[in-house]
Amino acid sequence: MSSSTNKLYLLDAYALIYRAYYAFIRNPRVNTKGLNTSAIFGFTNSLLEVLTKERPDHLAVAFDPSGPTFRHDIFADYKANREATPEDIKLAVPYIKQILKAMHIPILEKPGYEADDVIGTLAKRAETAGYNVYMVTPDKDYAQLVSDNIKMYKPKSNGNENEIWGVKEVCENFEVESPIQVIDILGLWGDSADNIPGCPGIGEKKAKALIAEFKSIAGIYENIETQKGKQKENLINFKEQVLLSYQLATIDTNVPIDFVEADLKMEKPDMKALKEVFDELEFRTLINRIETHFGLAQPAFAGDLFSQAGVVVQQAEPSSLKDAGSTPHNYYLIDNEMALFSLIMSLGSQPAFCFDTETTSVEATEAELVGISFSWMEHEAYYVPVPSDRAEAQKVIDSLRPVFEDDNILKIGQNIKYDILVLKNYGLEVKGQLFDTMIAHFLLYPGLKNGMDFMAETYLKYRTIPIEQLIGKKGADQDSMRNIAVEHIKEYAAEDADITWQLYRLFEPKLKESKSGELFTNIEMPLVSVLADMEHTGVKVNSESLNQYALILKAEIASLEAKIQDMAGITFNISSPKQVGEILFDRLKIDKDAKKTKTGQYSTNEETLQKLKNNHPIVQLILEHRGLQKLLSTYVEALPKLINPATGRIHTSYNQTVVVTGRLSSTNPNLQNIPIRDENGKEIRKAFTAGSADRIFLSADYSQVELRLMAHFSEDEHLIEAFNRGADIHRATAAKIFKVADEEVTSDMRRKAKTANFGIIYGISAFGLAERLNISRSEAKEIIDGYFDNFPGVKRYMDECISKARETGYVETLFGRRRQLDDINSRNGVVRGMAERNAINAPIQGTAADIIKIAMIDIHKEMSRLGVKSKMILQVHDELNFDVEPGELDVVREIVKRCMESACKLRVPLVADMGMGNNWLEAH
């Protein structure tokens, strides 16, 4: 008999695969071959979590076999309601099995039985053999198997830690005396996913209460006369169905499968086979975790430039990747005036060169230059150190000014906006056409990572020197680049320029061949300079105003806390979701059907509370409390800390490679999400001011641009007519839907039509519209049907978008921005439905993003041409904001309105609404 300290981990493959796939459904991982690797990556990651954290002695993975099981013999409709398996999961399973085979992990499959039966059988037999068994699965059905030596191991999700359920946890979560009673609960409750019928009218809560009282289904029927009304009637009429459900929910622990300890013992993997499959999948980091876990990690690769003795180390890389040691290269240090003069002469004669800056900070507005590297030939680069003394540094930068400001030389970089901003700190303007390899990759391969290290490994089969080797990992001990020996920086910096040049040579012809080429050249690249100017300028924020508002918010929050605690009749932590759930559902019982999540807690997220806010006044107060807390921490207290002490302004960073639709995002801080609709949000906008008392804050906002694009794309004559006559589009829509004259439209009709107008763009369902408007589904369906009856072009457009996407696998904006929709033909309704909604919305939202980018470029160009000193300072979705110099208001307003409204020719006019004031609130 084995030692009782031996641990056996049994993984439920499909439960983990499905969980991983749906975790990435909104932002799937796709490799360069177009394979969706979400399920494979997620499953492998869960496997490695178990291996590295638990270090099991024995492990196996159980799969459901294809074909029917013994449960189908008992009940032909078992699992009949299940959606078809997503195609991406079908493609993933062979890769997962290939990974498991390479890792020498047993794959368990038994025809006629499900994975939970196989796991249940082995768990019981291993327990008898003296093992502690952990069933790795999020599936609640396994709770029935738990004993002193058999536990459920629930992998972490949504940021939560792994959970281990023993007898105590199962009994607490299912409110039973013994885990075996879980079968009785499932027999009554049923399972819609598996089409186990249960007893009509009995859900989770009632099932738990009945089993708590009568101990078992048999006990209920022995005391059936104690039941009353419809519940008694259903229990009697559906007794056979309940007993069948009990049988279907019972995990079979007598599967004809042998428990052979030696077959389940962990072995070292076949690293060659594993690397082959990981290379195909383009998993770059997982292989290192496996090597480390099994003690197979190789010595540092040749990029490890300096040992303690300062000697360059050149060792073979164990994978197929090349690196600095195995690739011949010439990297030169430019450390004297003659060498710098020669470099400048060479740069000036090039049609294009790549450059990269090394600095003291990742924040461009705070960064000081440590050096600049250049390349215009593969495997050759030059590094120019920049002195720490500002006057001496300026001399170096000024000597390079002619080549950077030469309009005829193409400048290439990876995230080139950062480098441009750093050079602006030294008064240098980078002129001429730009080529950013990060943005090029984003357009060519949307959905993939855009970091240089990833691209070098993926396309050049080259592993770059990690920054951690120079300055250490992030944290208090991380060194400054300024303190690193110049010879070491030279290798690192020159490699960056060299690799970026090679990526440029690879991507440039691909862009010319693709429809994204014009989008890249005419929109994304000119926009880089515009965004650099905006970020460099920054926006003035009144910190004193925010500090005063923080005091008001804290008082309001304290007042709400007192009211909430008074209503609850008890003191509790309102910021604790667990305690809020207990107050709402256990103490106040505001929803008798409330269910606990897999973590054993009630869900109290915003979506849940919004649905329940009419059930009890405390819910609305809790929502208000959360809103104010978020406002306080995310904006009111955070924004003053982000004001740059040197400029007195906030300098956000705009990102062109984050949102797949093409919209800009902003970080540090995120100015795109500042609330505007409620009074509290308005106070934050009030703090964003013009640069000085004599300047003006000008705001320009596209009016209903997405609805206008829907009119353009759909060619619906009624929508086009309404926009062309300048009608209130929501009133005009309401008049059509409710069949009344424009003047008879009530505010409620207009509200419903407005919600439908915007909802239709996002493929809203009757259920979704009903929830938003708090109306019945039948009324919501009538509104949607009425919409399509009166705007048939919209329905036709939506159908055509989906049809075209099914043929091509993608949709496009007016300017050729492509959105891949690999799931558009999925047999799984949930997956397919999401792709269909994206097919409808992506061309509209993406075109709106492209239009405002064109407007920004045109405005920037016109203001520069006319010598206007006013500045564009903010972009928030369909809105642009300006800090206007005294005396320039009229010319700036004319430029902005003209450029915004002429950015694109549509079947309906583009309209820009404008406002002005001392601050953002007054101008909006």
Short mmCIF file of N, CA and C in Angstrom, two decimals, residues 11-25 27-30 35-52 61 63 88-89 92-93 95-97 99-100 103 136-138 153-158 162 278 281-286 289-290 449:
data_model
loop_
_atom_site.label_atom_id
_atom_site.label_comp_id
_atom_site.label_asym_id
_atom_site.label_seq_id
_atom_site.Cartn_x
_atom_site.Cartn_y
_atom_site.Cartn_z
N LEU A 11 -7.69 15.31 -13.65
CA LEU A 11 -8.23 16.51 -14.30
C LEU A 11 -9.38 16.15 -15.23
N ASP A 12 -10.46 16.90 -15.11
CA ASP A 12 -11.61 16.76 -16.00
C ASP A 12 -11.34 17.63 -17.23
N ALA A 13 -10.89 17.01 -18.32
CA ALA A 13 -10.38 17.76 -19.48
C ALA A 13 -11.39 18.75 -20.04
N TYR A 14 -12.57 18.25 -20.40
CA TYR A 14 -13.51 19.13 -21.11
C TYR A 14 -14.04 20.25 -20.22
N ALA A 15 -14.20 19.99 -18.92
CA ALA A 15 -14.65 21.06 -18.03
C ALA A 15 -13.63 22.20 -18.03
N LEU A 16 -12.34 21.85 -18.03
CA LEU A 16 -11.29 22.87 -18.03
C LEU A 16 -11.13 23.52 -19.40
N ILE A 17 -11.33 22.73 -20.46
CA ILE A 17 -11.20 23.25 -21.82
C ILE A 17 -12.30 24.27 -22.10
N TYR A 18 -13.55 23.92 -21.78
CA TYR A 18 -14.66 24.85 -22.01
C TYR A 18 -14.48 26.12 -21.18
N ARG A 19 -14.07 25.94 -19.94
CA ARG A 19 -13.87 27.10 -19.07
C ARG A 19 -12.82 28.04 -19.65
N ALA A 20 -11.73 27.47 -20.15
CA ALA A 20 -10.66 28.29 -20.73
C ALA A 20 -11.14 28.98 -22.00
N TYR A 21 -11.87 28.27 -22.83
CA TYR A 21 -12.32 28.83 -24.10
C TYR A 21 -13.23 30.04 -23.87
N TYR A 22 -14.19 29.89 -22.96
CA TYR A 22 -15.14 30.99 -22.74
C TYR A 22 -14.51 32.13 -21.94
N ALA A 23 -13.43 31.86 -21.21
CA ALA A 23 -12.74 32.94 -20.50
C ALA A 23 -12.12 33.92 -21.49
N PHE A 24 -11.75 33.43 -22.68
CA PHE A 24 -11.11 34.28 -23.70
C PHE A 24 -12.06 34.67 -24.83
N ILE A 25 -13.37 34.39 -24.67
CA ILE A 25 -14.27 34.50 -25.81
C ILE A 25 -14.34 35.92 -26.38
N ASN A 27 -11.92 38.17 -26.17
CA ASN A 27 -10.61 38.58 -26.67
C ASN A 27 -9.76 37.33 -26.89
N PRO A 28 -10.11 36.53 -27.90
CA PRO A 28 -9.45 35.23 -28.07
C PRO A 28 -7.97 35.36 -28.43
N ARG A 29 -7.21 34.34 -28.03
CA ARG A 29 -5.80 34.23 -28.43
C ARG A 29 -5.77 33.54 -29.78
N VAL A 30 -5.17 34.19 -30.77
CA VAL A 30 -5.09 33.61 -32.11
C VAL A 30 -3.64 33.72 -32.58
N LEU A 35 -5.09 30.14 -35.94
CA LEU A 35 -5.66 29.14 -35.04
C LEU A 35 -6.00 29.79 -33.70
N ASN A 36 -7.25 29.59 -33.26
CA ASN A 36 -7.66 30.07 -31.95
C ASN A 36 -7.06 29.14 -30.89
N THR A 37 -6.12 29.67 -30.13
CA THR A 37 -5.40 28.84 -29.15
C THR A 37 -5.88 29.07 -27.72
N SER A 38 -7.02 29.74 -27.55
CA SER A 38 -7.51 30.09 -26.21
C SER A 38 -7.67 28.86 -25.33
N ALA A 39 -8.40 27.85 -25.86
CA ALA A 39 -8.69 26.67 -25.05
C ALA A 39 -7.40 25.91 -24.72
N ILE A 40 -6.50 25.82 -25.69
CA ILE A 40 -5.25 25.09 -25.48
C ILE A 40 -4.40 25.80 -24.43
N PHE A 41 -4.27 27.10 -24.59
CA PHE A 41 -3.46 27.88 -23.65
C PHE A 41 -4.05 27.83 -22.25
N GLY A 42 -5.37 28.03 -22.16
CA GLY A 42 -6.02 28.05 -20.85
C GLY A 42 -5.92 26.72 -20.14
N PHE A 43 -6.15 25.62 -20.89
CA PHE A 43 -6.05 24.30 -20.29
C PHE A 43 -4.61 24.03 -19.83
N THR A 44 -3.64 24.31 -20.70
CA THR A 44 -2.24 24.05 -20.36
C THR A 44 -1.82 24.89 -19.16
N ASN A 45 -2.30 26.10 -19.10
CA ASN A 45 -1.98 26.97 -17.97
C ASN A 45 -2.53 26.39 -16.67
N SER A 46 -3.78 25.87 -16.72
CA SER A 46 -4.38 25.25 -15.53
C SER A 46 -3.58 24.02 -15.12
N LEU A 47 -3.15 23.23 -16.10
CA LEU A 47 -2.33 22.05 -15.83
C LEU A 47 -1.03 22.45 -15.14
N LEU A 48 -0.39 23.49 -15.66
CA LEU A 48 0.89 23.93 -15.07
C LEU A 48 0.70 24.52 -13.67
N GLU A 49 -0.47 25.15 -13.44
CA GLU A 49 -0.77 25.65 -12.09
C GLU A 49 -0.75 24.49 -11.10
N VAL A 50 -1.38 23.38 -11.49
CA VAL A 50 -1.43 22.21 -10.63
C VAL A 50 -0.02 21.64 -10.43
N LEU A 51 0.72 21.51 -11.52
CA LEU A 51 2.07 20.93 -11.44
C LEU A 51 2.99 21.76 -10.56
N THR A 52 3.01 23.06 -10.76
CA THR A 52 3.98 23.91 -10.07
C THR A 52 3.58 24.22 -8.63
N VAL A 61 -5.39 12.77 -16.91
CA VAL A 61 -6.41 13.65 -17.47
C VAL A 61 -7.48 12.79 -18.13
N PHE A 63 -10.94 12.39 -20.43
CA PHE A 63 -11.73 13.00 -21.50
C PHE A 63 -13.05 12.25 -21.65
N ASP A 88 -13.65 25.71 -32.58
CA ASP A 88 -12.31 25.98 -32.06
C ASP A 88 -11.93 24.99 -30.95
N ILE A 89 -12.92 24.49 -30.22
CA ILE A 89 -12.63 23.48 -29.20
C ILE A 89 -12.31 22.15 -29.88
N ALA A 92 -8.93 22.27 -30.91
CA ALA A 92 -7.98 22.38 -29.79
C ALA A 92 -7.66 21.03 -29.17
N VAL A 93 -8.64 20.13 -29.11
CA VAL A 93 -8.48 18.88 -28.36
C VAL A 93 -7.29 18.05 -28.86
N TYR A 95 -4.52 19.03 -30.14
CA TYR A 95 -3.29 19.68 -29.67
C TYR A 95 -3.09 19.42 -28.17
N ILE A 96 -4.19 19.49 -27.42
CA ILE A 96 -4.09 19.25 -25.98
C ILE A 96 -3.62 17.83 -25.71
N LYS A 97 -4.16 16.87 -26.46
CA LYS A 97 -3.72 15.48 -26.28
C LYS A 97 -2.26 15.30 -26.69
N ILE A 99 0.04 17.60 -26.38
CA ILE A 99 0.82 18.17 -25.27
C ILE A 99 0.91 17.17 -24.12
N LEU A 100 -0.21 16.56 -23.80
CA LEU A 100 -0.23 15.59 -22.70
C LEU A 100 0.67 14.39 -23.00
N MET A 103 4.16 15.27 -22.52
CA MET A 103 4.50 15.41 -21.11
C MET A 103 4.39 14.08 -20.36
N VAL A 136 -9.69 17.77 -10.22
CA VAL A 136 -9.49 19.14 -10.71
C VAL A 136 -10.59 19.46 -11.71
N THR A 137 -11.56 20.26 -11.28
CA THR A 137 -12.73 20.55 -12.10
C THR A 137 -13.54 21.68 -11.48
N PRO A 138 -14.21 22.48 -12.30
CA PRO A 138 -15.16 23.46 -11.76
C PRO A 138 -16.58 22.90 -11.67
N TYR A 153 -10.78 20.13 -6.46
CA TYR A 153 -9.79 21.20 -6.63
C TYR A 153 -10.34 22.09 -7.74
N LYS A 154 -10.87 23.27 -7.35
CA LYS A 154 -11.52 24.16 -8.31
C LYS A 154 -10.52 25.23 -8.74
N PRO A 155 -10.05 25.17 -10.00
CA PRO A 155 -9.03 26.14 -10.45
C PRO A 155 -9.54 27.57 -10.35
N LYS A 156 -8.59 28.48 -10.12
CA LYS A 156 -8.95 29.89 -9.94
C LYS A 156 -9.55 30.47 -11.20
N SER A 157 -10.44 31.44 -11.01
CA SER A 157 -11.05 32.15 -12.14
C SER A 157 -11.38 33.56 -11.70
N ASN A 158 -11.40 34.50 -12.67
CA ASN A 158 -11.75 35.89 -12.39
C ASN A 158 -10.93 36.49 -11.25
N ASN A 162 -7.31 29.42 -6.25
CA ASN A 162 -7.81 28.05 -6.33
C ASN A 162 -8.58 27.72 -5.05
N PHE A 278 4.63 23.42 -29.04
CA PHE A 278 4.55 24.79 -28.54
C PHE A 278 5.01 25.79 -29.59
N LEU A 281 2.14 26.28 -31.90
CA LEU A 281 1.08 27.06 -31.26
C LEU A 281 1.52 28.48 -30.94
N GLU A 282 2.84 28.73 -30.98
CA GLU A 282 3.44 30.03 -30.67
C GLU A 282 3.26 30.38 -29.20
N PHE A 283 3.43 29.36 -28.32
CA PHE A 283 3.44 29.57 -26.87
C PHE A 283 4.89 29.82 -26.48
N ARG A 284 5.20 31.05 -26.10
CA ARG A 284 6.59 31.43 -25.86
C ARG A 284 7.04 31.28 -24.41
N THR A 285 6.08 31.39 -23.48
CA THR A 285 6.48 31.43 -22.08
C THR A 285 6.24 30.11 -21.35
N LEU A 286 5.30 29.32 -21.81
CA LEU A 286 4.95 28.10 -21.08
C LEU A 286 6.09 27.10 -21.04
N ARG A 289 8.34 27.57 -18.09
CA ARG A 289 7.75 27.12 -16.83
C ARG A 289 7.90 25.60 -16.67
N ILE A 290 7.72 24.88 -17.77
CA ILE A 290 7.84 23.42 -17.73
C ILE A 290 9.28 23.02 -17.46
N LYS A 449 -0.15 39.66 -29.97
CA LYS A 449 0.68 40.59 -29.20
C LYS A 449 1.48 41.44 -30.17
#
